[in-house]
Amino acid sequence: MKRTVLASFVTVTLMVGGCASKGGASADGAGPGAPITGLPAPVPTKNDCADFTASIKAGGAGGASQAAPGALPADAHPVSLLECVMSMRDVPGQGQWRVVDTVRSTGSVDAFVNALRAAYAKPPQPTPKKSVACPAIGYAEPWIAAVDAGGQAYRIAIPMWGVCPAPDPGVVKALADLKTTVVSTERINQTESPGAQAGGCAQQFAEMAYVNAQYSGSGPDRLFFLAGKPANGLRVCYYKLVGDYDKGKPAGDFEAAATLTGDQSTVVYDGLTKAPVATGKACGAPASEYAVISFAGDGTGWSVVELDGCKLAAPGSGPNREAPAAVVEALLAAKK
């Protein structure tokens, strides 16, 4: 099949800083308008995704935790391309999983190889006469390898070029035009359970009432819910804190989900809206069970209500409140 998502090869991430000026240096030490020079040495690699997958299983970042990619050797004659891609994927009835796809080209790679070699030899772009401010963008290196007829593979770097260095556009286009197919998929770990997925809940959520109690103080008073009463009721996601957890910002695992409508929704909404601010109430430990409440339908207006322990309620913004007993009881009664 033809590649449809270029982002699997070039991912952009906002970075801090990042500007180039006339006579300044780019990331590889060349000034604005400089050609691609000092090509990295070729990097032989395995003709499979075994090491990439093992790195992710060990908690690494796949290609980022392996040797840096290099240039295609001058005497190499690739006949195919291999790509290792980590992504999140929904599995019907089994939630969301982190997976690694082994992707291989299905047609000629000559156009890509030609574009790559042309980028290596590309002359410099004219140096700008005025200072240039470059956008703060970082490009994550994809894991791709060129493979010759004998099975020898080389991990390939996408050349960077331009006043504001970016992946060479000719190489990017040639890469996007390649026809590929997924030859195998390996599941790494489940990132979202079927219950959390069906309930529209995150697999983990921080115990923000405890966090607020430790760091926020009382703060300025404001409405618990900034929006009016939700027309579609309230969505409730239940979490349980077990085992070792981050002492500064503990996060529990999803346990159950429910949708509150009618009288149940009214009891919770009105109770939290009128709940008193928890001024001066110390809380030495997080709750072991708590609920995250949001508006059903659009998921806005989240808040955290402790179901045991100090029984604090944290709005999306503003000081903690004392969770009314009627609210806690209604939330426990709705838990499935």
Short mmCIF file of N, CA, C and O in Angstrom, two decimals, residues 36 72 109-122 159 168-175:
data_model
loop_
_atom_site.label_atom_id
_atom_site.label_comp_id
_atom_site.label_asym_id
_atom_site.label_seq_id
_atom_site.Cartn_x
_atom_site.Cartn_y
_atom_site.Cartn_z
N ILE A 36 25.10 20.31 2.96
CA ILE A 36 25.28 19.16 3.82
C ILE A 36 26.73 18.72 3.71
O ILE A 36 27.17 18.28 2.66
N LEU A 72 24.15 6.79 3.52
CA LEU A 72 24.17 5.60 2.67
C LEU A 72 25.56 5.48 2.05
O LEU A 72 26.06 6.43 1.45
N VAL A 109 12.93 1.30 -4.96
CA VAL A 109 13.35 2.38 -4.07
C VAL A 109 14.34 3.31 -4.77
O VAL A 109 14.96 4.15 -4.13
N ASP A 110 14.46 3.17 -6.08
CA ASP A 110 15.45 3.96 -6.83
C ASP A 110 15.21 5.46 -6.68
O ASP A 110 16.18 6.23 -6.54
N ALA A 111 13.96 5.90 -6.73
CA ALA A 111 13.67 7.33 -6.64
C ALA A 111 14.11 7.88 -5.29
O ALA A 111 14.66 8.99 -5.20
N PHE A 112 13.90 7.11 -4.24
CA PHE A 112 14.32 7.55 -2.91
C PHE A 112 15.85 7.61 -2.83
O PHE A 112 16.41 8.58 -2.31
N VAL A 113 16.52 6.58 -3.31
CA VAL A 113 17.98 6.55 -3.26
C VAL A 113 18.57 7.71 -4.07
O VAL A 113 19.52 8.38 -3.63
N ASN A 114 17.99 7.98 -5.24
CA ASN A 114 18.46 9.10 -6.06
C ASN A 114 18.27 10.43 -5.33
O ASN A 114 19.14 11.31 -5.37
N ALA A 115 17.12 10.59 -4.69
CA ALA A 115 16.86 11.82 -3.94
C ALA A 115 17.83 11.97 -2.78
O ALA A 115 18.31 13.07 -2.47
N LEU A 116 18.15 10.84 -2.13
CA LEU A 116 19.07 10.87 -1.00
C LEU A 116 20.47 11.28 -1.45
O LEU A 116 21.10 12.16 -0.86
N ARG A 117 20.94 10.69 -2.54
CA ARG A 117 22.28 11.03 -3.03
C ARG A 117 22.32 12.47 -3.57
O ARG A 117 23.34 13.16 -3.42
N ALA A 118 21.23 12.92 -4.16
CA ALA A 118 21.17 14.31 -4.63
C ALA A 118 21.24 15.27 -3.46
O ALA A 118 21.86 16.34 -3.54
N ALA A 119 20.62 14.90 -2.34
CA ALA A 119 20.66 15.76 -1.16
C ALA A 119 22.07 15.83 -0.59
O ALA A 119 22.51 16.89 -0.13
N TYR A 120 22.80 14.71 -0.64
CA TYR A 120 24.19 14.72 -0.16
C TYR A 120 25.04 15.71 -0.95
O TYR A 120 25.95 16.34 -0.40
N ALA A 121 24.75 15.85 -2.26
CA ALA A 121 25.57 16.69 -3.13
C ALA A 121 24.97 18.07 -3.36
O ALA A 121 25.50 18.85 -4.17
N LYS A 122 23.89 18.38 -2.69
CA LYS A 122 23.19 19.64 -2.95
C LYS A 122 24.08 20.84 -2.61
O LYS A 122 24.70 20.88 -1.54
N PRO A 159 18.75 13.75 5.45
CA PRO A 159 19.59 14.95 5.44
C PRO A 159 18.80 16.21 5.79
O PRO A 159 17.62 16.35 5.42
N ASP A 168 15.40 17.47 4.19
CA ASP A 168 15.45 17.83 2.78
C ASP A 168 14.11 17.51 2.11
O ASP A 168 13.64 16.36 2.16
N PRO A 169 13.46 18.49 1.48
CA PRO A 169 12.13 18.26 0.93
C PRO A 169 12.08 17.21 -0.18
O PRO A 169 11.09 16.48 -0.31
N GLY A 170 13.14 17.12 -0.99
CA GLY A 170 13.16 16.11 -2.04
C GLY A 170 13.19 14.71 -1.48
O GLY A 170 12.52 13.79 -2.00
N VAL A 171 13.95 14.51 -0.39
CA VAL A 171 14.03 13.20 0.25
C VAL A 171 12.70 12.87 0.93
O VAL A 171 12.19 11.75 0.85
N VAL A 172 12.13 13.86 1.59
CA VAL A 172 10.84 13.65 2.28
C VAL A 172 9.77 13.24 1.28
O VAL A 172 8.98 12.32 1.52
N LYS A 173 9.72 13.92 0.13
CA LYS A 173 8.70 13.58 -0.88
C LYS A 173 8.93 12.17 -1.44
O LYS A 173 7.98 11.39 -1.60
N ALA A 174 10.19 11.85 -1.73
CA ALA A 174 10.48 10.52 -2.27
C ALA A 174 10.11 9.43 -1.26
O ALA A 174 9.62 8.36 -1.63
N LEU A 175 10.32 9.72 -0.01
CA LEU A 175 9.99 8.77 1.04
C LEU A 175 8.48 8.58 1.14
O LEU A 175 7.97 7.47 1.27
#
